[in-house]
Amino acid sequence: MSGDVWFTILPDGESGVAAARLLRPWATKAITHHSGRPWLLGSWPDGQVTVGAAGARRVAVIGRCPVTADALSVRAGQLRDIGDVERIAHGLTGSFHLLASVGGSVRARGSASGVRRLFHARVGGVTVAADRSDRLAGVIGAAPDERLLAAHLLSSPLPYPLDDLCVWQSVRALPSCDALLIDADGRARTQPWWTPPEPRLPWQEGVPAVRAALAAAVDACMADGGTVSADLTGGMDSTSLCFLAAREQEPSRQPGTKLVTMRWQSLDPENDDAAWAARATAALTDIEHVTPAQDQWPHWYSDLTALTGDAVPTDEPGPWVRDGARLAEQCRLMTVRGSRLHLMGGGGDELFGTFPSHLHDYVRRHPLAAYSRIRTHRASQHWPLGQLLRQLADRRTFGQWLTAWAEDLTAPRQPSPAMARRAPSTAWGADLLMPPWATRDAAEAVRSLIEEASAGAEPLAPERGQHAALACVRTGGRGLRLLDQVTSRQGLGQAAPYLDDEVIEAALAIRVAERSTPGRYKPVLAEAVRGIVPDDVLRRNTKGEYSTDFHVSLRHSRAGLVELFDDSWLARAGLIDDAAIRASLLGVHPTPEGLRSLSSSLGSEIWIQARSTLTRPPSTATTPITAVTEGAP
């Protein structure tokens, strides 16, 4: 199915019927409550929604979940009330939204990572939820929030805690750990549905659960049969998924399931991804491997005019536009081979590595072991001792760190030699700065958002290492969500099995310090896939680096980038200085750091240029609605 994929959730009351009338210009499909009133309106491909029913009780999963309507109906029959949904959903695998309609009440939630997300707004006087914020913005006539657009210059997808804010005025994002409950009168409240695990398990005890969860996540991708494609970059994350997907005779798989792999080649001859991908390819026999030649694969920032000339397919700005031409080519190469879903390794680094912030916790819990680890890292990476000690001595709370971050948003970058070593930050998060082309007004807008968030925000976990992992999982999940919106529109969904709830739960239950050890690369993941992935492939302890690709791409697309920011909407809105961004684009950048925020600013500029087409329905006439049951009895 091509075109936007989306759905809205309506309350089971007469007020919901009135709201449905306002949404119908966009919708092509509908599913009803037991009462016959509209429950779901939207557009989705066949098989995207599975509904189970038992009497007046309805349960639906929307997304990737290998459960039949009959099996879901059995679970619906075990449902005592609307607050009982998570119990009867226990054991469902994949990546999906979970909905229920019971006795006039509606409950809905997404996924822990934010890959599946929900938004809500008042439509016709009642609360309506949707998986796309622009659908709600369109029906209520909401405009983008310029403070949030300023924040998207900082990082996009937004970092925690700004990531729970919506770029559209009067539309609210549901926190990924919360469920939304809507009564028959259209009033709504939230309640938690997921709590991150305590990282208490030794890695040896945690590996079996990781292996089972990861296998189930990949099986959920393959369960519908047909052709599935996957990245095969040579990295451990994507390579492991390819071997899991290539397993044969899995009970959940339909006959005729086929795997196609894809790898694009770096422009850097020193990048060893190609060598490791070749090892994996040699072991994955009877599988089609697609590797476009370097001159056939688009550069980053290529063909931006194709994006500005059409409605941007995402409901919020995102840095994916850097890869817009590549995503289009990926969709072409994979869909022509019949692929319906593309697997990527996103989430592997977040779950099976450790962030430097874990050292802040480790040195307090196990000082001798931490000293040994720090000494090993310093010897190999030449961290300055004084900087590192100051980082480790920092005792700021999460709220205090947020306040300090807000104060330093426009702090001048300290120039340093290209090869100078710096100690890594062990703070609660990255001290992201506004780009040098951001205006003072933009910086003040972002500062006010962070200060508001610091008043009530709590860390995602009590200790910094686990908090950092969870924050990065959320960032990765919301980035994947935007990629899926782009490629699903062209008929190719995106999946990142590492970001499925069951995998996150299993991986984050392992002690933070044991997810990565000096001298071993991603030991938990390596042990979880041992026997499935060949040992010689698991011996890799390096990671590809892409500075050469950045420099070549910038040189190739510099003129187009400069032209795009001429008469910039962001500049006219007072958020960027177009002369400053022009100077940055035309300047010399020994490393990519000088243009770290370029993709975010570019994504915001292209998105806002197309904002009028994002909120306009396809026609003013009522679109014919197909009433579907999606397997419900």
XYZ file of C-alpha atoms in Angstrom:
633
model
C 0.000 0.000 0.000
C 1.358 3.434 -0.940
C 0.333 6.721 0.666
C 0.182 7.758 4.309
C -0.622 5.044 6.852
C -2.470 6.313 9.931
C -5.377 5.775 12.303
C -7.465 7.718 14.811
C -9.203 6.384 17.946
C -12.678 7.621 18.856
C -14.676 7.398 22.109
C -17.714 5.117 22.263
C -20.374 7.828 22.521
C -22.493 10.085 20.355
C -19.840 12.784 20.651
C -17.395 10.399 19.009
C -19.741 10.095 16.030
C -19.618 13.871 15.552
C -15.814 13.840 15.702
C -15.730 11.022 13.150
C -17.556 13.193 10.636
C -14.740 15.743 10.827
C -12.070 13.079 10.241
C -13.700 11.294 7.312
C -12.193 13.464 4.547
C -8.883 11.703 5.227
C -10.093 8.168 6.014
C -10.567 5.123 3.791
C -11.206 2.460 6.453
C -13.223 2.172 9.648
C -13.718 -0.308 12.504
C -16.583 0.030 14.966
C -17.108 -0.451 18.665
C -19.542 -3.210 19.708
C -22.159 -0.441 19.814
C -21.731 0.158 16.073
C -20.244 3.607 16.608
C -16.892 4.336 14.906
C -13.848 3.226 16.918
C -11.002 3.439 14.389
C -10.820 5.642 11.311
C -7.829 5.870 9.013
C -5.914 4.345 6.139
C -3.840 1.215 6.565
C -2.777 -1.811 4.528
C -4.500 -5.155 4.881
C -3.138 -7.110 7.827
C -2.024 -3.987 9.715
C -4.910 -4.231 12.218
C -6.021 -7.370 14.051
C -9.168 -7.259 16.187
C -10.328 -9.789 18.746
C -13.869 -9.704 20.129
C -15.728 -11.428 22.940
C -19.220 -10.093 23.484
C -18.999 -6.340 23.956
C -15.245 -6.443 24.537
C -12.863 -5.492 21.739
C -9.051 -5.709 21.701
C -6.933 -4.569 18.746
C -3.246 -4.659 17.877
C -2.067 -2.300 15.151
C 1.326 -2.925 13.648
C 3.600 -5.943 13.616
C 2.333 -8.722 15.868
C 1.917 -12.403 14.884
C -1.401 -12.968 16.619
C -4.565 -14.178 14.888
C -8.014 -12.697 15.374
C -9.161 -15.950 16.963
C -6.283 -15.963 19.461
C -6.890 -12.299 20.246
C -10.590 -13.047 20.771
C -9.659 -15.655 23.374
C -7.621 -13.004 25.170
C -10.522 -10.532 24.902
C -12.735 -13.118 26.590
C -10.360 -13.111 29.575
C -10.627 -9.337 29.945
C -12.290 -8.356 33.221
C -12.345 -4.574 32.710
C -10.517 -1.810 30.860
C -7.706 -1.775 33.418
C -6.939 -5.440 32.760
C -5.558 -5.011 29.238
C -1.845 -5.462 29.960
C -2.482 -8.775 31.726
C -4.295 -10.334 28.806
C -1.718 -8.917 26.351
C 1.202 -10.582 28.157
C 3.318 -12.599 25.728
C 2.401 -10.701 22.564
C 5.536 -10.029 20.533
C 6.454 -7.513 17.873
C 5.986 -3.758 17.629
C 2.432 -2.483 17.858
C -0.183 -0.196 19.356
C -2.522 -1.932 21.806
C -6.173 -0.799 22.012
C -9.245 -1.951 23.899
C -12.924 -0.980 23.931
C -14.883 -2.221 26.941
C -18.216 -0.998 28.316
C -18.010 2.439 26.718
C -14.395 3.033 27.746
C -11.387 3.077 25.420
C -7.754 2.402 26.336
C -4.786 2.876 23.993
C -1.021 2.889 24.223
C 2.052 2.662 21.997
C 5.445 1.083 22.628
C 8.111 1.811 25.227
C 10.639 3.074 22.687
C 8.242 5.459 20.953
C 8.407 3.588 17.635
C 4.636 3.296 18.114
C 3.437 6.635 19.434
C 0.107 8.308 20.193
C -1.116 11.896 20.238
C -4.407 13.339 21.401
C -6.444 16.504 20.960
C -9.965 17.823 21.486
C -11.937 17.324 18.278
C -15.541 18.447 18.259
C -15.445 18.751 22.052
C -14.124 15.218 22.747
C -10.676 13.667 23.086
C -9.515 11.853 19.965
C -6.215 9.979 19.737
C -4.113 9.248 16.655
C -0.758 7.787 15.708
C 0.013 10.870 13.586
C -0.066 14.336 15.098
C -0.643 16.063 11.754
C -3.995 14.343 11.280
C -5.237 15.873 14.527
C -3.636 19.223 13.690
C -5.371 19.223 10.333
C -8.849 18.604 11.668
C -8.602 21.263 14.406
C -6.679 23.771 12.266
C -3.600 23.815 14.506
C -0.393 25.580 13.474
C 3.171 24.525 14.309
C 4.534 25.721 17.630
C 7.511 27.985 16.890
C 9.139 27.207 20.249
C 9.181 23.531 19.324
C 10.508 24.341 15.865
C 13.359 26.173 17.572
C 14.008 23.088 19.701
C 14.191 20.932 16.582
C 17.235 22.988 15.560
C 18.917 21.519 18.611
C 18.322 17.879 17.893
C 15.678 15.995 16.024
C 14.153 13.743 17.197
C 14.186 15.810 20.360
C 16.162 14.546 23.379
C 14.525 13.697 26.690
C 12.625 15.402 28.314
C 11.668 17.584 25.334
C 10.729 14.487 23.343
C 7.339 14.297 25.063
C 6.296 17.612 23.478
C 4.377 17.925 20.215
C 5.334 20.348 17.442
C 1.662 21.184 16.768
C -0.222 23.628 18.984
C -3.161 22.135 20.917
C -2.000 18.577 20.135
C -0.429 16.630 22.985
C 1.970 13.717 22.765
C 1.273 10.752 25.020
C 4.419 9.781 26.977
C 5.590 6.401 25.730
C 5.286 4.775 29.161
C 1.655 5.945 29.569
C -1.683 4.663 28.297
C -4.617 6.937 27.385
C -8.101 6.200 28.736
C -11.116 7.881 27.106
C -14.626 7.547 28.526
C -17.874 7.607 26.534
C -18.206 11.371 27.040
C -14.808 11.975 25.460
C -12.949 12.853 28.672
C -9.425 11.499 28.938
C -6.798 10.648 31.519
C -3.482 8.823 31.476
C -2.042 5.977 33.492
C 1.386 4.280 33.397
C 1.563 0.970 31.536
C 5.337 0.262 31.492
C 8.138 0.697 34.019
C 11.761 0.162 32.981
C 13.376 -2.918 34.545
C 15.910 -2.663 37.331
C 19.342 -3.582 35.906
C 20.181 -6.316 38.402
C 20.922 -9.468 36.390
C 24.491 -10.692 35.786
C 25.047 -10.867 32.061
C 25.278 -14.664 32.029
C 21.788 -14.888 33.544
C 20.341 -12.251 31.232
C 21.600 -13.651 27.917
C 18.939 -16.424 27.507
C 16.096 -13.905 27.805
C 17.799 -11.595 25.301
C 18.245 -14.469 22.860
C 14.601 -15.547 23.162
C 13.247 -11.990 22.875
C 15.417 -11.126 19.887
C 14.505 -14.334 18.063
C 10.806 -13.671 18.709
C 11.152 -10.085 17.467
C 12.705 -11.202 14.185
C 10.155 -14.020 13.839
C 7.407 -11.398 14.184
C 8.890 -9.618 11.159
C 8.947 -12.819 9.105
C 5.612 -14.274 10.247
C 3.485 -12.920 7.391
C 5.646 -14.646 4.776
C 6.668 -13.129 1.473
C 9.909 -11.228 0.977
C 11.608 -9.312 3.776
C 14.774 -7.257 3.298
C 17.456 -6.270 5.788
C 20.519 -4.075 6.093
C 23.786 -6.004 6.059
C 26.287 -3.281 6.894
C 28.947 -5.531 8.389
C 28.236 -4.264 11.898
C 27.258 -6.759 14.582
C 23.753 -5.344 15.031
C 22.496 -5.650 11.453
C 24.512 -8.813 10.769
C 22.927 -10.609 13.726
C 19.453 -9.739 12.457
C 20.252 -11.133 9.025
C 21.316 -14.491 10.464
C 18.245 -14.600 12.714
C 16.014 -13.811 9.741
C 17.729 -16.456 7.600
C 16.939 -19.309 9.980
C 14.823 -21.974 8.314
C 12.010 -24.199 9.516
C 10.846 -21.851 12.245
C 7.315 -22.932 13.298
C 5.904 -19.394 13.042
C 7.066 -18.881 9.465
C 4.951 -19.347 6.405
C 6.308 -21.333 3.446
C 8.026 -19.246 0.820
C 9.444 -16.601 3.179
C 12.448 -14.983 1.493
C 15.235 -12.721 2.732
C 17.086 -10.106 0.661
C 20.012 -8.170 2.165
C 21.272 -4.726 1.218
C 24.527 -2.913 1.849
C 25.728 0.456 0.635
C 29.459 1.033 0.308
C 31.349 3.711 2.206
C 33.502 6.118 0.208
C 36.322 5.605 2.733
C 38.677 2.809 1.630
C 39.813 2.412 5.259
C 36.289 1.611 6.472
C 36.321 -2.106 7.296
C 32.532 -2.582 7.146
C 32.913 -4.093 3.665
C 35.340 -6.792 4.831
C 33.090 -7.899 7.677
C 29.986 -7.779 5.500
C 31.776 -10.038 3.017
C 32.374 -12.619 5.772
C 28.687 -12.599 6.649
C 27.611 -12.743 3.015
C 29.763 -15.820 2.430
C 27.962 -17.622 5.260
C 24.464 -16.532 4.156
C 24.090 -18.811 1.171
C 21.059 -18.983 -1.129
C 20.159 -15.384 -0.233
C 20.123 -12.446 -2.628
C 22.584 -9.747 -1.597
C 22.187 -6.276 -3.111
C 25.185 -3.914 -3.043
C 24.782 -0.842 -5.269
C 27.961 0.496 -6.827
C 29.259 3.685 -5.246
C 28.327 5.755 -8.299
C 24.786 4.332 -8.207
C 24.111 5.198 -4.569
C 23.060 8.792 -3.773
C 25.181 11.023 -1.564
C 23.807 12.454 1.657
C 21.873 15.709 1.014
C 21.158 14.699 -2.605
C 18.042 15.679 -4.557
C 16.575 17.923 -1.879
C 14.300 19.606 -4.419
C 12.304 16.370 -4.604
C 11.418 16.878 -0.933
C 10.579 20.565 -1.139
C 8.303 20.006 -4.127
C 5.979 17.550 -2.358
C 4.275 17.134 0.972
C 6.838 15.928 3.497
C 5.539 12.545 4.675
C 6.370 12.922 8.380
C 4.210 14.546 11.029
C 7.142 16.340 12.659
C 10.570 17.564 11.504
C 13.394 15.044 11.411
C 17.007 14.687 10.266
C 15.994 11.868 7.888
C 15.939 14.389 5.029
C 19.725 14.043 4.802
C 19.057 10.483 3.600
C 15.927 11.264 1.563
C 17.426 10.247 -1.794
C 18.958 7.125 -0.272
C 15.673 6.084 1.298
C 13.933 6.500 -2.046
C 16.557 4.336 -3.751
C 16.384 1.743 -0.979
C 12.604 1.537 -1.427
C 13.002 1.138 -5.182
C 15.650 -1.581 -4.937
C 13.810 -3.558 -2.275
C 10.196 -3.235 -3.452
C 11.137 -4.272 -6.995
C 12.339 -7.500 -5.367
C 9.027 -7.877 -3.560
C 10.053 -6.760 -0.073
C 7.220 -5.642 2.196
C 9.377 -4.859 5.260
C 12.978 -3.761 5.798
C 14.948 -4.669 8.928
C 17.585 -2.345 10.359
C 19.948 -2.598 13.329
C 18.822 0.556 15.156
C 18.805 0.113 18.935
C 21.716 -2.302 19.120
C 24.232 0.301 20.268
C 21.839 1.624 22.900
C 21.025 -1.783 24.404
C 24.311 -3.656 24.101
C 26.873 -0.952 24.674
C 27.411 1.358 27.611
C 27.502 5.124 27.703
C 30.311 6.942 29.545
C 27.779 8.141 32.124
C 27.737 4.605 33.583
C 31.241 5.266 34.955
C 29.724 7.880 37.285
C 27.573 5.154 38.869
C 30.196 2.409 38.656
C 32.870 4.346 40.513
C 30.484 4.747 43.461
C 29.219 1.153 43.491
C 32.423 -0.727 42.676
C 35.356 1.676 42.963
C 38.136 -0.899 42.443
C 36.529 -2.428 39.352
C 35.714 1.047 38.050
C 39.329 2.155 38.545
C 40.534 -0.798 36.479
C 38.057 -0.057 33.695
C 38.870 3.666 33.650
C 42.594 2.914 33.512
C 42.045 0.623 30.512
C 39.970 3.244 28.694
C 42.493 5.995 29.426
C 45.341 3.871 28.116
C 43.566 3.180 24.816
C 41.768 6.494 24.276
C 44.080 8.949 26.056
C 41.408 10.657 28.131
C 42.793 13.690 30.023
C 42.815 12.728 33.705
C 41.847 16.144 35.078
C 38.786 16.451 32.842
C 37.691 12.919 33.709
C 38.021 13.427 37.457
C 35.943 16.605 37.288
C 33.260 14.706 35.379
C 33.200 11.867 37.919
C 33.030 14.285 40.869
C 29.877 15.972 39.523
C 26.948 15.426 41.929
C 24.184 17.372 40.186
C 20.664 15.963 40.209
C 18.831 15.514 36.932
C 16.908 18.748 37.465
C 20.095 20.673 38.265
C 21.747 19.301 35.143
C 18.765 20.425 33.039
C 19.014 23.921 34.499
C 22.728 24.082 33.724
C 22.104 22.795 30.204
C 19.571 25.582 29.609
C 22.053 28.193 30.813
C 24.813 26.884 28.520
C 22.759 26.517 25.331
C 24.658 29.248 23.528
C 28.029 28.767 25.221
C 30.808 29.349 22.696
C 32.455 26.199 21.432
C 36.010 25.983 22.609
C 38.297 25.560 19.608
C 40.636 22.609 19.865
C 43.023 20.843 17.515
C 41.355 18.252 15.305
C 43.217 15.408 17.017
C 42.900 16.722 20.600
C 41.548 14.221 23.089
C 38.732 15.048 25.471
C 37.332 13.086 28.362
C 33.775 11.881 27.678
C 30.882 13.445 29.526
C 29.487 11.371 32.400
C 26.540 13.748 32.911
C 22.845 12.778 32.711
C 22.818 13.523 28.997
C 24.553 15.348 26.191
C 24.948 19.091 26.724
C 23.598 19.896 23.266
C 24.186 23.433 22.015
C 22.168 25.550 19.653
C 23.781 25.676 16.206
C 25.861 28.782 15.460
C 23.218 30.001 13.008
C 20.396 29.964 15.588
C 19.160 33.398 16.629
C 18.995 34.688 20.171
C 15.185 34.413 20.032
C 15.457 30.727 19.084
C 17.886 30.074 21.921
C 15.612 31.841 24.405
C 12.650 29.783 23.212
C 14.542 26.526 23.768
C 15.876 27.725 27.099
C 12.329 28.395 28.274
C 11.227 24.894 27.209
C 14.082 23.236 29.100
C 13.497 25.358 32.190
C 9.802 24.434 32.169
C 10.724 20.770 31.838
C 13.277 20.961 34.666
C 10.575 22.002 37.120
C 8.941 18.577 37.174
C 11.031 16.199 35.087
C 12.392 13.051 36.663
C 15.171 10.916 35.212
C 14.120 7.776 33.385
C 16.113 5.719 35.904
C 17.742 6.558 39.254
C 21.308 6.126 37.937
C 22.900 7.858 34.991
C 23.950 4.825 32.972
C 20.485 3.285 32.791
C 18.898 6.697 32.264
C 21.207 7.379 29.302
C 20.379 4.014 27.739
C 16.631 4.617 28.066
C 16.888 8.167 26.712
C 18.811 6.960 23.667
C 16.347 4.107 23.097
C 13.566 6.703 22.967
C 15.549 8.854 20.541
C 16.212 5.859 18.321
C 12.593 4.739 18.484
C 11.224 8.078 17.437
C 13.793 8.368 14.666
C 12.691 4.976 13.322
C 9.066 6.097 13.512
C 9.820 8.951 11.106
C 11.782 6.692 8.759
C 8.836 4.300 8.675
C 6.474 7.146 7.802
C 8.749 8.011 4.855
C 9.248 4.515 3.438
C 5.799 3.088 4.244
C 4.407 5.776 1.986
C 6.415 4.091 -0.797
C 5.295 0.593 0.145
C 8.228 -0.516 2.337
C 7.797 -0.573 6.108
C 10.774 -0.252 8.449
C 11.434 -2.488 11.469
C 14.097 -2.384 14.179
C 13.677 -5.595 16.220
C 16.092 -4.345 18.889
C 13.509 -1.674 19.744
C 10.659 -4.128 20.374
C 9.398 -3.983 23.966
C 10.392 -7.559 24.848
C 13.980 -7.016 23.658
C 14.298 -3.721 25.534
C 12.957 -5.346 28.687
C 15.413 -8.263 28.485
C 18.482 -6.205 27.603
C 17.973 -3.428 30.157
C 17.485 -5.941 32.980
C 21.220 -6.746 32.745
C 23.636 -4.801 34.919
C 24.733 -1.689 33.062
C 28.472 -2.183 33.526
C 28.256 -5.764 32.214
C 26.661 -4.854 28.892
C 30.095 -3.827 27.661
C 33.536 -4.767 28.945
C 37.000 -3.557 27.872
C 38.433 -5.861 25.262
C 35.066 -7.328 24.185
C 32.636 -5.695 21.790
C 28.951 -6.044 22.735
C 29.487 -9.252 24.734
C 25.798 -9.698 25.648
C 24.663 -9.556 22.030
C 27.532 -11.781 20.907
C 26.587 -14.488 23.398
C 22.871 -14.130 22.655
C 23.395 -14.956 18.958
C 26.267 -17.428 19.343
C 25.503 -20.571 17.388
C 23.294 -18.582 15.019
C 25.949 -16.114 13.826
C 29.318 -17.699 12.918
C 32.093 -17.171 15.475
C 34.434 -15.537 12.948
C 31.758 -12.877 12.271
C 31.270 -12.261 16.004
C 34.978 -11.536 16.486
C 34.632 -8.001 15.147
C 35.531 -5.305 17.703
C 35.525 -2.212 15.462
C 32.854 0.135 14.149
C 32.715 1.894 10.784
C 33.400 5.644 10.588
C 31.858 7.891 7.964
C 33.639 11.262 8.001
C 34.785 10.752 4.408
C 31.200 10.230 3.286
C 30.200 13.444 5.068
C 32.900 15.527 3.390
C 32.275 14.136 -0.085
C 28.506 14.575 0.305
C 28.870 18.151 1.537
C 31.145 19.042 -1.366
C 28.743 17.404 -3.816
C 25.601 19.112 -2.453
C 26.938 22.410 -1.068
C 25.384 24.590 -3.762
C 21.967 22.974 -3.348
C 22.101 23.395 0.430
C 23.006 27.078 0.134
C 20.174 27.617 -2.349
C 17.662 25.846 -0.117
C 18.381 28.202 2.781
C 18.049 31.295 0.586
C 14.772 32.990 1.567
C 14.547 30.489 4.422
C 11.244 30.175 6.255
C 13.159 29.613 9.501
C 15.022 32.874 8.886
C 11.792 34.759 8.156
C 10.397 33.353 11.413
C 13.417 34.726 13.271
C 14.781 31.301 14.252
C 17.983 31.220 12.186
C 20.387 33.731 10.663
C 20.538 32.822 6.975
C 23.879 34.603 6.530
C 25.361 32.549 9.369
C 24.191 29.229 7.980
C 25.441 30.208 4.541
C 28.862 30.987 6.019
C 28.896 27.640 7.813
C 27.980 25.764 4.641
C 30.702 27.527 2.668
C 33.304 27.225 5.429
C 36.030 24.654 6.027
C 35.194 21.774 8.369
C 38.111 19.502 9.329
C 35.603 17.263 11.151
C 31.817 16.872 10.815
C 31.340 18.423 14.282
C 31.095 21.935 12.855
C 27.897 20.988 11.035
C 26.499 18.531 13.581
C 23.128 20.318 13.599
C 22.851 20.728 9.838
C 20.572 17.726 9.321
C 18.186 18.900 12.049
C 17.997 22.447 10.669
C 17.597 21.115 7.149
C 14.810 18.790 8.262
C 12.982 21.645 9.963
C 13.332 23.956 6.959
C 12.000 21.415 4.472
C 9.212 20.309 6.808
C 7.932 23.787 7.516
C 8.011 24.758 3.839
C 5.530 21.958 3.190
C 3.363 22.549 6.278
C 0.325 23.713 4.276
C 0.081 20.386 2.461
C 0.549 18.478 5.685
C -2.723 19.691 7.191
C -4.965 19.848 4.130
C -7.399 16.936 3.610
C -7.342 15.239 0.210
C -10.694 16.788 -0.702
C -13.607 18.618 0.813
C -15.945 15.830 -0.268
C -16.617 12.880 1.986
C -14.180 10.073 1.181
C -15.838 6.662 0.754
C -15.239 4.590 3.891
C -14.624 0.864 3.764
C -16.038 -0.788 6.889
C -13.679 -3.563 7.928
C -13.556 -6.071 10.745
C -9.905 -7.127 10.234
C -10.699 -10.660 11.367
C -12.964 -9.852 14.296
C -15.864 -12.301 14.756
